[in-house]
PDB file of N, CA and C in Angstrom:
ATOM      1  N   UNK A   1      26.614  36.095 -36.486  1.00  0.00           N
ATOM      2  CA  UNK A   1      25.198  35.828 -36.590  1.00  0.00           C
ATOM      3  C   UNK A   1      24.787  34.903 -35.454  1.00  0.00           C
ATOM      4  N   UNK A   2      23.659  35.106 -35.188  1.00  0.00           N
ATOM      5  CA  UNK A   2      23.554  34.284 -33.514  1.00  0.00           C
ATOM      6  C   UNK A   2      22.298  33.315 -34.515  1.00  0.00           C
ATOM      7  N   UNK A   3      22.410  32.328 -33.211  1.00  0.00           N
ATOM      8  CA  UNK A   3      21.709  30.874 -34.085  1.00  0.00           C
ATOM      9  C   UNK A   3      20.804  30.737 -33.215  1.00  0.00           C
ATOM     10  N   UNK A   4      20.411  31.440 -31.789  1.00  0.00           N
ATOM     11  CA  UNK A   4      19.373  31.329 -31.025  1.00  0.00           C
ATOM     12  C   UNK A   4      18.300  32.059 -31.670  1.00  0.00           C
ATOM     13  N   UNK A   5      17.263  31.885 -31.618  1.00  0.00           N
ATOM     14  CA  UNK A   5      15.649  31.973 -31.894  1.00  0.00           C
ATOM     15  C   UNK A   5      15.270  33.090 -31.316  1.00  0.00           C
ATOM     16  N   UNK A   6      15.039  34.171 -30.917  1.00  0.00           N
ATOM     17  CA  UNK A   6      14.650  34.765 -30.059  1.00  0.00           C
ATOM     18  C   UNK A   6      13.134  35.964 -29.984  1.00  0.00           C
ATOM     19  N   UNK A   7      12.466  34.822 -29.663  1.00  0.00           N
ATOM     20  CA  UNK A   7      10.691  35.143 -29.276  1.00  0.00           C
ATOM     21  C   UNK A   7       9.965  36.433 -28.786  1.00  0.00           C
ATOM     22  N   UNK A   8      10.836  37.517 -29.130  1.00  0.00           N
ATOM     23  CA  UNK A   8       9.655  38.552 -28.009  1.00  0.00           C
ATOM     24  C   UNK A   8      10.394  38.705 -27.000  1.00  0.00           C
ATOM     25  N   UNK A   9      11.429  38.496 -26.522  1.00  0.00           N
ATOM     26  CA  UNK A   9      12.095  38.597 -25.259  1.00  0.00           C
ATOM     27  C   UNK A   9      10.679  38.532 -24.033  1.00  0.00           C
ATOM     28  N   UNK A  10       9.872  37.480 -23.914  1.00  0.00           N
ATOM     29  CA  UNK A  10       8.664  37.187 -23.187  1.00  0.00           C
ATOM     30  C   UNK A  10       9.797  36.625 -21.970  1.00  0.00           C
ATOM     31  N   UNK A  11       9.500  36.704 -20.771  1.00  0.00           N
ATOM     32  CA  UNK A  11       9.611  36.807 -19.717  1.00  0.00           C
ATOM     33  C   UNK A  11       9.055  35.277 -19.286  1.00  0.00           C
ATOM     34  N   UNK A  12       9.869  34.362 -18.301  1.00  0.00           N
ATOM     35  CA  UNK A  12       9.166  33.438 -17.369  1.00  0.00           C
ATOM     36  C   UNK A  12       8.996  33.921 -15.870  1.00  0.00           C
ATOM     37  N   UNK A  13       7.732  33.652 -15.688  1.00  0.00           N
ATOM     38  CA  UNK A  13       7.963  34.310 -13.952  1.00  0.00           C
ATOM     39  C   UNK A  13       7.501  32.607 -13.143  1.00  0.00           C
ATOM     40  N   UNK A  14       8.541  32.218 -12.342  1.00  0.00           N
ATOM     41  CA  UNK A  14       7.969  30.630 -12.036  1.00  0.00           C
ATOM     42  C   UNK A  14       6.818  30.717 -10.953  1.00  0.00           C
ATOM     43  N   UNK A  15       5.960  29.733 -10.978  1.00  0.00           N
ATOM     44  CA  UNK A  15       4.790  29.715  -9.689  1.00  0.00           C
ATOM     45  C   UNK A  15       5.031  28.609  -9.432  1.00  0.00           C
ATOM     46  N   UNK A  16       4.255  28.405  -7.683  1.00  0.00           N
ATOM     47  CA  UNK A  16       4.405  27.149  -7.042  1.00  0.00           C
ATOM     48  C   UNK A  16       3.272  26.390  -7.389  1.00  0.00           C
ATOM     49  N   UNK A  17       3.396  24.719  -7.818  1.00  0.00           N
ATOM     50  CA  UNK A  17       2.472  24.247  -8.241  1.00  0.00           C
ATOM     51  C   UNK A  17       1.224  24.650  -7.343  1.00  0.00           C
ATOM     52  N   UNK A  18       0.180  24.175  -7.916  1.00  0.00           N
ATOM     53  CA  UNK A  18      -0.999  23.772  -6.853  1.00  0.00           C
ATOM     54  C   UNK A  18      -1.350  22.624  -6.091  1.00  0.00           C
ATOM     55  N   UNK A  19      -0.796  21.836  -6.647  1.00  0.00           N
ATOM     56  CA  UNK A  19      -1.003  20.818  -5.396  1.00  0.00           C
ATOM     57  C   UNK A  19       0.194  19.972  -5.838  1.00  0.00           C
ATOM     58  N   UNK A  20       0.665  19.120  -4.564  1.00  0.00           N
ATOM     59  CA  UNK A  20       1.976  18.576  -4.777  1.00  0.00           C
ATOM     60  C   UNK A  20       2.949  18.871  -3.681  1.00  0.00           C
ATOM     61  N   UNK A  21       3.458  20.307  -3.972  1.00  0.00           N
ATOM     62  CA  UNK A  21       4.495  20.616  -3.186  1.00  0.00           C
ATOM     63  C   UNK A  21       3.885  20.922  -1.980  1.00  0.00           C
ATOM     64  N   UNK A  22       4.341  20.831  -0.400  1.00  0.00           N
ATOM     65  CA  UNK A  22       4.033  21.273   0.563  1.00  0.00           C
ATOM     66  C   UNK A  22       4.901  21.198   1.590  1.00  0.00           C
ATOM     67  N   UNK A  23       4.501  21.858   2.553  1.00  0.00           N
ATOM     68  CA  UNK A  23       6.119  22.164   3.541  1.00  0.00           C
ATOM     69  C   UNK A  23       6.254  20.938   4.343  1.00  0.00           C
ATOM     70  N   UNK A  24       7.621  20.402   4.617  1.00  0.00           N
ATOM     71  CA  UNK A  24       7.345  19.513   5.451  1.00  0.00           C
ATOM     72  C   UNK A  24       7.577  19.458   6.746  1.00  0.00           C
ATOM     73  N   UNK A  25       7.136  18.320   7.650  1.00  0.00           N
ATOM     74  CA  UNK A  25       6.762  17.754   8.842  1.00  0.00           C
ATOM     75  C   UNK A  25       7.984  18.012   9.688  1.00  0.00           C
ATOM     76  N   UNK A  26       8.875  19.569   9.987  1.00  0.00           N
ATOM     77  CA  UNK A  26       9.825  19.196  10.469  1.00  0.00           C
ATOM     78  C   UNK A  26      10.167  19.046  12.108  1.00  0.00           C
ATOM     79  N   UNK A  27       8.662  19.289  12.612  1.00  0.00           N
ATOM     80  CA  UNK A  27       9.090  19.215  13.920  1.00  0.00           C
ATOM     81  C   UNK A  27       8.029  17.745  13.970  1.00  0.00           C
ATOM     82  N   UNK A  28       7.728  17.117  12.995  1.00  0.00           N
ATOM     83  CA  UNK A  28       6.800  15.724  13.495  1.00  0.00           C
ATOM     84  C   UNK A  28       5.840  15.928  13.770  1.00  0.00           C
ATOM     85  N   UNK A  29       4.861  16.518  14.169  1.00  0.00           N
ATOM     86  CA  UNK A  29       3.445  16.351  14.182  1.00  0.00           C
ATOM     87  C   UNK A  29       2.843  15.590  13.929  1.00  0.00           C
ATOM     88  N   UNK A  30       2.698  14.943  12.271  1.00  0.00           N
ATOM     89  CA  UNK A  30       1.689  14.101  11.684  1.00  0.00           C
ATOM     90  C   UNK A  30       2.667  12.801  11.936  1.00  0.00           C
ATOM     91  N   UNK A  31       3.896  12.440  12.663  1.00  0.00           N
ATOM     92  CA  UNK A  31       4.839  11.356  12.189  1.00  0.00           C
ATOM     93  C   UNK A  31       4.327  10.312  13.233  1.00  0.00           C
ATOM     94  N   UNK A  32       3.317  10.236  13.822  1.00  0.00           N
ATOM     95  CA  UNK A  32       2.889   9.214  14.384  1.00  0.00           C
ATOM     96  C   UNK A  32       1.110   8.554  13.037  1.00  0.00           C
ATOM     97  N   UNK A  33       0.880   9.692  12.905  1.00  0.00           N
ATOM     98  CA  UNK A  33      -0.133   9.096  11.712  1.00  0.00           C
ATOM     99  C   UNK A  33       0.584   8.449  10.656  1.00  0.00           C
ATOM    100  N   UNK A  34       1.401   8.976  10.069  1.00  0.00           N
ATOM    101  CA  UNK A  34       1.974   8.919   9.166  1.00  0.00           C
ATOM    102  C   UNK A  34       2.995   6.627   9.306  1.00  0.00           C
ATOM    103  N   UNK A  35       3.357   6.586  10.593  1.00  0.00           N
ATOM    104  CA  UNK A  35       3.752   5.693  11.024  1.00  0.00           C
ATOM    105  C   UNK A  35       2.779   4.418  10.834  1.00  0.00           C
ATOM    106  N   UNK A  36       1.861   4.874  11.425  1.00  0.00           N
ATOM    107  CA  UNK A  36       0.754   3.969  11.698  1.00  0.00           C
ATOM    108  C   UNK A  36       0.262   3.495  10.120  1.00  0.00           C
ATOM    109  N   UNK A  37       0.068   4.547   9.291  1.00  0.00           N
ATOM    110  CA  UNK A  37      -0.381   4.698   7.616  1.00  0.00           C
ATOM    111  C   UNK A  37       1.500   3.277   6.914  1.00  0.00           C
ATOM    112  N   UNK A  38       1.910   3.873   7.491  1.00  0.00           N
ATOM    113  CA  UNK A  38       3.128   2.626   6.579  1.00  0.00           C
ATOM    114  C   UNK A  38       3.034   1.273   7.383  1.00  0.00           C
ATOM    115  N   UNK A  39       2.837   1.175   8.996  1.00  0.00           N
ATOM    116  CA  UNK A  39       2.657  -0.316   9.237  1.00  0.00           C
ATOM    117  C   UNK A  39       1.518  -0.624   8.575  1.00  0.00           C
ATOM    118  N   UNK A  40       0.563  -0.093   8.379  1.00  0.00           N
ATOM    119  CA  UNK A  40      -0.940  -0.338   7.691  1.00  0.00           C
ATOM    120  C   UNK A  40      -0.403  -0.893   6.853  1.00  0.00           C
ATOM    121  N   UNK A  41       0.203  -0.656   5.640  1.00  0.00           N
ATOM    122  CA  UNK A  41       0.697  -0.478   4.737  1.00  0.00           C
ATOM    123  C   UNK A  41       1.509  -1.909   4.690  1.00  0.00           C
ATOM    124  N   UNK A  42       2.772  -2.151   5.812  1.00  0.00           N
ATOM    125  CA  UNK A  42       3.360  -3.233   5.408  1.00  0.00           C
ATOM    126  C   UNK A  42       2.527  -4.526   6.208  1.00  0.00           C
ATOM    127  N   UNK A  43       1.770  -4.250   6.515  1.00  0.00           N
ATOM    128  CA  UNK A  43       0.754  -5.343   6.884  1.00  0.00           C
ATOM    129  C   UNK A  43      -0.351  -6.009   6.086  1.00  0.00           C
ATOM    130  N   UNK A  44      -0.722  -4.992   5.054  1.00  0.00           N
ATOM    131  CA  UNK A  44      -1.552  -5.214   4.013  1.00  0.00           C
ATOM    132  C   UNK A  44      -1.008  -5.746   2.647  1.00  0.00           C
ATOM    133  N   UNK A  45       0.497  -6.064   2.748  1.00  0.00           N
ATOM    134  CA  UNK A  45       1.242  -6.224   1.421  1.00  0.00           C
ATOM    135  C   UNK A  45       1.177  -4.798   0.734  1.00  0.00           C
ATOM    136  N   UNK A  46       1.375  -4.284   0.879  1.00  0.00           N
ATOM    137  CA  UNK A  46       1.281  -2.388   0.533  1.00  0.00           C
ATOM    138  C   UNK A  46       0.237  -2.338  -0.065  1.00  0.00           C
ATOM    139  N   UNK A  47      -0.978  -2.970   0.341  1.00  0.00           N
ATOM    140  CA  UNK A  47      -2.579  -2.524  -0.655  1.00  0.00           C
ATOM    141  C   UNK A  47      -3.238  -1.354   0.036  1.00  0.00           C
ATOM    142  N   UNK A  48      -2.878  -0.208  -0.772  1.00  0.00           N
ATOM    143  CA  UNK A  48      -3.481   0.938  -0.303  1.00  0.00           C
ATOM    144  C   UNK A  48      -4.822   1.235   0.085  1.00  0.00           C
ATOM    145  N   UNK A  49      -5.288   0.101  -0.440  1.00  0.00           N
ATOM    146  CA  UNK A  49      -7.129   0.521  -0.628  1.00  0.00           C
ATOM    147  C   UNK A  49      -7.537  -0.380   1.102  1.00  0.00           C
ATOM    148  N   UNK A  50      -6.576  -1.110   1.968  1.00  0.00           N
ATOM    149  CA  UNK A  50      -6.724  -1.530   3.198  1.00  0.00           C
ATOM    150  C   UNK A  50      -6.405  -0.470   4.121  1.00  0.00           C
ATOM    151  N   UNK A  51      -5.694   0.901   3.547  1.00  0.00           N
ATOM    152  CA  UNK A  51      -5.304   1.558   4.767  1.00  0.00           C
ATOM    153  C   UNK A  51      -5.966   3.140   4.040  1.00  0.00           C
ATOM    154  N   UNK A  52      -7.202   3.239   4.249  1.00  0.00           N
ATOM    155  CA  UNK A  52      -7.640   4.379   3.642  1.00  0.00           C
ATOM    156  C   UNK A  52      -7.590   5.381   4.448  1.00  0.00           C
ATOM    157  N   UNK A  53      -8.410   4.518   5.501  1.00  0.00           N
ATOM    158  CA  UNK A  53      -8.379   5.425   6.580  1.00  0.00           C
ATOM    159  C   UNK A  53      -7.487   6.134   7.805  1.00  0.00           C
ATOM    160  N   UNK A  54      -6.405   5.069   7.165  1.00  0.00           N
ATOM    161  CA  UNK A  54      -5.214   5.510   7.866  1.00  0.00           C
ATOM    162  C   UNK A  54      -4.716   7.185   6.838  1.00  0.00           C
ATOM    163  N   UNK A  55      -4.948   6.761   5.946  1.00  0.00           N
ATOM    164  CA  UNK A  55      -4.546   7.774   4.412  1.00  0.00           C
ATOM    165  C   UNK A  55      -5.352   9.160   5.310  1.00  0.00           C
ATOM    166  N   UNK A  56      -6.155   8.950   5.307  1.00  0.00           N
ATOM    167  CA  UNK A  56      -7.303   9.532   5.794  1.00  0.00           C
ATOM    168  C   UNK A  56      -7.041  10.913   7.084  1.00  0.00           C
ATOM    169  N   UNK A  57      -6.689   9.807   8.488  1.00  0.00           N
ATOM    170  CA  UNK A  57      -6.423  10.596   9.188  1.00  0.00           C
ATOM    171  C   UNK A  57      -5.169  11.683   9.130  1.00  0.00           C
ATOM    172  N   UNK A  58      -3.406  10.542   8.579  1.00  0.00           N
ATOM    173  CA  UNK A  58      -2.834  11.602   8.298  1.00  0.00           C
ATOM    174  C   UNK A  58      -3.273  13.071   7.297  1.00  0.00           C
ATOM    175  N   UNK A  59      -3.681  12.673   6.334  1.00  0.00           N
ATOM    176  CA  UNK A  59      -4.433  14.250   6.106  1.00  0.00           C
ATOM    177  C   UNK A  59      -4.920  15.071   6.817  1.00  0.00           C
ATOM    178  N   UNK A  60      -5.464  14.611   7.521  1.00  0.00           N
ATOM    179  CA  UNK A  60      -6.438  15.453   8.661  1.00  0.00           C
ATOM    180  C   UNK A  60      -5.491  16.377   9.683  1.00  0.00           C
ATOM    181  N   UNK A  61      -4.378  15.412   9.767  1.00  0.00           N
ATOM    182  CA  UNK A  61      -3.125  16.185  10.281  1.00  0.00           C
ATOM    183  C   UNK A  61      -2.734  17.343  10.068  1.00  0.00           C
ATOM    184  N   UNK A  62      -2.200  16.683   9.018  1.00  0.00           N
ATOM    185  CA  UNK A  62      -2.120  17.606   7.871  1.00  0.00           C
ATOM    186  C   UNK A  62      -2.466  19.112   7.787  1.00  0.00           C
ATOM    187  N   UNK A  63      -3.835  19.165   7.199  1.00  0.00           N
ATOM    188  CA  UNK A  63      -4.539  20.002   7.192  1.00  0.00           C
ATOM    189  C   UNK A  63      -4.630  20.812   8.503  1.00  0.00           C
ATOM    190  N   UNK A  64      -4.945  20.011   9.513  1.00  0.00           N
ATOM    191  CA  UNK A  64      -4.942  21.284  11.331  1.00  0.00           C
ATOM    192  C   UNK A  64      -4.491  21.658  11.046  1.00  0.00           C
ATOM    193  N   UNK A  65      -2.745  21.092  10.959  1.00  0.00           N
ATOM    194  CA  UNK A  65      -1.362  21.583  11.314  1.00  0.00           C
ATOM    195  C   UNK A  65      -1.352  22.907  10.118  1.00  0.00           C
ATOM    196  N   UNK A  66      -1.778  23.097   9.331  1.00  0.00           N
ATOM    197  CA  UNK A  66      -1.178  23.913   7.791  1.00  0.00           C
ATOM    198  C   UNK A  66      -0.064  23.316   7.376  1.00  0.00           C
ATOM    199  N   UNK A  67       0.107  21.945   7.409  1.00  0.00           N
ATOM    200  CA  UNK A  67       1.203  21.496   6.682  1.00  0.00           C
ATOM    201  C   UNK A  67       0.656  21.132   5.275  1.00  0.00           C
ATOM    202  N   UNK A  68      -0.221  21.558   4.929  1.00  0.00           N
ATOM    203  CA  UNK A  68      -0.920  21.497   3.393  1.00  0.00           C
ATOM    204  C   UNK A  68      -2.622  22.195   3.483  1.00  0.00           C
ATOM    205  N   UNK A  69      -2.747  22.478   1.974  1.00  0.00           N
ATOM    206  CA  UNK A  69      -3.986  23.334   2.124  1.00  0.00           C
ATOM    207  C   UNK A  69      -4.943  22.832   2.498  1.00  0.00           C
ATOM    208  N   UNK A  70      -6.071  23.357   2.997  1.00  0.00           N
ATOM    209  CA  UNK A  70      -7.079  22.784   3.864  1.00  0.00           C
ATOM    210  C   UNK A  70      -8.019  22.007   2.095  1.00  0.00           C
ATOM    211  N   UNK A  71      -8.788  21.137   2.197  1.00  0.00           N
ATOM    212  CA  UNK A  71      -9.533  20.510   1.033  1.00  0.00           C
ATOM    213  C   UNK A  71     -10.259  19.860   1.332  1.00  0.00           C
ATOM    214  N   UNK A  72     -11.578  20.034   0.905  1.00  0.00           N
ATOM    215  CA  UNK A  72     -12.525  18.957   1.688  1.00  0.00           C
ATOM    216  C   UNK A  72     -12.036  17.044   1.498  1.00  0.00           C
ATOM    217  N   UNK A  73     -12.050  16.357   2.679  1.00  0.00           N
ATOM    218  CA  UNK A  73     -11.875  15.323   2.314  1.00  0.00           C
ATOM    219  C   UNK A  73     -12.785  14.293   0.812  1.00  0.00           C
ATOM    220  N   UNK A  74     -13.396  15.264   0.929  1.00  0.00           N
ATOM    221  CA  UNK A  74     -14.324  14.197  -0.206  1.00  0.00           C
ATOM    222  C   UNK A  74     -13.244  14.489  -1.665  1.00  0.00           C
ATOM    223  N   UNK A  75     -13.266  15.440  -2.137  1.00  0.00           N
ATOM    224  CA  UNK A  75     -12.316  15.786  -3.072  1.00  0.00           C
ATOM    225  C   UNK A  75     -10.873  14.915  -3.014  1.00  0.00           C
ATOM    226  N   UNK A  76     -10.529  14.863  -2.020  1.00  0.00           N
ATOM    227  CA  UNK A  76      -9.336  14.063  -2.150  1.00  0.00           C
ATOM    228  C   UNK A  76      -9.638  12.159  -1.799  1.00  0.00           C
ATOM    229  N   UNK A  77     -11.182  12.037  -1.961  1.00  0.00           N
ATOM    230  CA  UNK A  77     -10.911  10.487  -2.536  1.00  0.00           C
ATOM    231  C   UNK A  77     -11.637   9.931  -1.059  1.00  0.00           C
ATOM    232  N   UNK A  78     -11.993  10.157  -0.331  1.00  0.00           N
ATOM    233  CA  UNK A  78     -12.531   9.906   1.077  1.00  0.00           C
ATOM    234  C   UNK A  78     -14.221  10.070   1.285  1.00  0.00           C
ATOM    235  N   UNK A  79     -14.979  10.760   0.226  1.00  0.00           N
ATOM    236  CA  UNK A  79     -16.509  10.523   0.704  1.00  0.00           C
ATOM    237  C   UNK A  79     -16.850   9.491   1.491  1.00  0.00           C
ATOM    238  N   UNK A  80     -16.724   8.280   0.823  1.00  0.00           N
ATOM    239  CA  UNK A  80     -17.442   7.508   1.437  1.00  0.00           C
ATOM    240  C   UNK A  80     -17.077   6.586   2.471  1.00  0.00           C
ATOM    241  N   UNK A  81     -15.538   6.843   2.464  1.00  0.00           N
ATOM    242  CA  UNK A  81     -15.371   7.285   4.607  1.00  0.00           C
ATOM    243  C   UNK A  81     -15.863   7.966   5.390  1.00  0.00           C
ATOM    244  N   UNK A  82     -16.225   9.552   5.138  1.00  0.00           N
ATOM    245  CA  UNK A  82     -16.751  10.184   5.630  1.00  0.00           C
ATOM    246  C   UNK A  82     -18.248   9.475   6.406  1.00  0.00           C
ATOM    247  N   UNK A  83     -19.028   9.165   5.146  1.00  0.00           N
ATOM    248  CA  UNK A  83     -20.683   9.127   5.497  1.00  0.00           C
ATOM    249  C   UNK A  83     -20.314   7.761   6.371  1.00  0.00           C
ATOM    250  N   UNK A  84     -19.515   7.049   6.502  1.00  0.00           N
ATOM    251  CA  UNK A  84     -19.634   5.983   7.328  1.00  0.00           C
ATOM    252  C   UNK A  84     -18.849   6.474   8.716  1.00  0.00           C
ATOM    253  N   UNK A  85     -18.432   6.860   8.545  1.00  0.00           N
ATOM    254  CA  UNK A  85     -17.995   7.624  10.097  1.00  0.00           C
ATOM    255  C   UNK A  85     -18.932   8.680  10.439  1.00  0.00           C
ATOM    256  N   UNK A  86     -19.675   9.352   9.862  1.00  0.00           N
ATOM    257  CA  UNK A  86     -20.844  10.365  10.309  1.00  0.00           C
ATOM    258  C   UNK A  86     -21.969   9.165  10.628  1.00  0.00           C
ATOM    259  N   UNK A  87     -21.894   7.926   9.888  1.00  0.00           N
ATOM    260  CA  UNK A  87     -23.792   6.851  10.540  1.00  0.00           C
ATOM    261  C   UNK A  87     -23.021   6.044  11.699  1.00  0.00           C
ATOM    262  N   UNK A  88     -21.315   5.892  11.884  1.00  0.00           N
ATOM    263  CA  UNK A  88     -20.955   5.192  13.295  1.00  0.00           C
ATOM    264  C   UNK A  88     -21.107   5.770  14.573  1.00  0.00           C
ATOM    265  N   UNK A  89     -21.265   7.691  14.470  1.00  0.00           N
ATOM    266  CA  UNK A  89     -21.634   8.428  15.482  1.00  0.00           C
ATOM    267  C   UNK A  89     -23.297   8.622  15.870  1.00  0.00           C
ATOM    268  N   UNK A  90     -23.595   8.099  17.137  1.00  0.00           N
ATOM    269  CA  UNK A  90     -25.042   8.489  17.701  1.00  0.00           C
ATOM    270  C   UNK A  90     -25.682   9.738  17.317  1.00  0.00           C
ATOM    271  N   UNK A  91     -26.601   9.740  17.147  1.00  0.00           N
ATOM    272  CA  UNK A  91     -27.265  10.732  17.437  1.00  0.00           C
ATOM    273  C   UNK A  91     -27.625  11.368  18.538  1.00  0.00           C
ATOM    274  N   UNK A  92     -28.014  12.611  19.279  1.00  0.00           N
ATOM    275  CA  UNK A  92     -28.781  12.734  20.205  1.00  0.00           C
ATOM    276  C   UNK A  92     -30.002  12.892  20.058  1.00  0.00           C
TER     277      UNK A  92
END
């Protein structure tokens, strides 16, 4: 007599999360942002909320490169970096 449970013989098929996993940096690209984002970092006593914009640009890396999916920065926590870097640029 078997002591396993057995459900429907239902099937798992695995998927890749949605956000999280992403390929990495293996020829370096972003590893000078990314550099700059950890001295930020050990300069600030690791207070993240001093190196946003460091946070910031490596994404941007990021994203050119396709080393992660493209996402508007606002969604990932950056609006209101944005609008202050869009009123530090002139107008013509």
């Amino acid at each position: 007599m078997s002591t396993a449970m057995n459900f429907g013989n239902k099937s798992f098929t695995p998927r890749p999360p949605d956000k999280g996993a992403f390929p990495l940096d293996h020829f370096g690209e972003c590893s000078a942002f990314k550099e700059r984002f950890m001295e930020c970092l050990r300069h600030s006593g690791y207070e993240s909320a001093a190196c946003r914009q460091s946070a910031m640009a490596y994404l941007e890396c990021r994203m050119d490169r396709q080393l992660m999916a493209n996402e508007p920065l606002e969604k990932l926590g950056f609006k209101d970096l944005i609008k202050e870097k869009s009123e530090e640029k002139p107008e013509k």
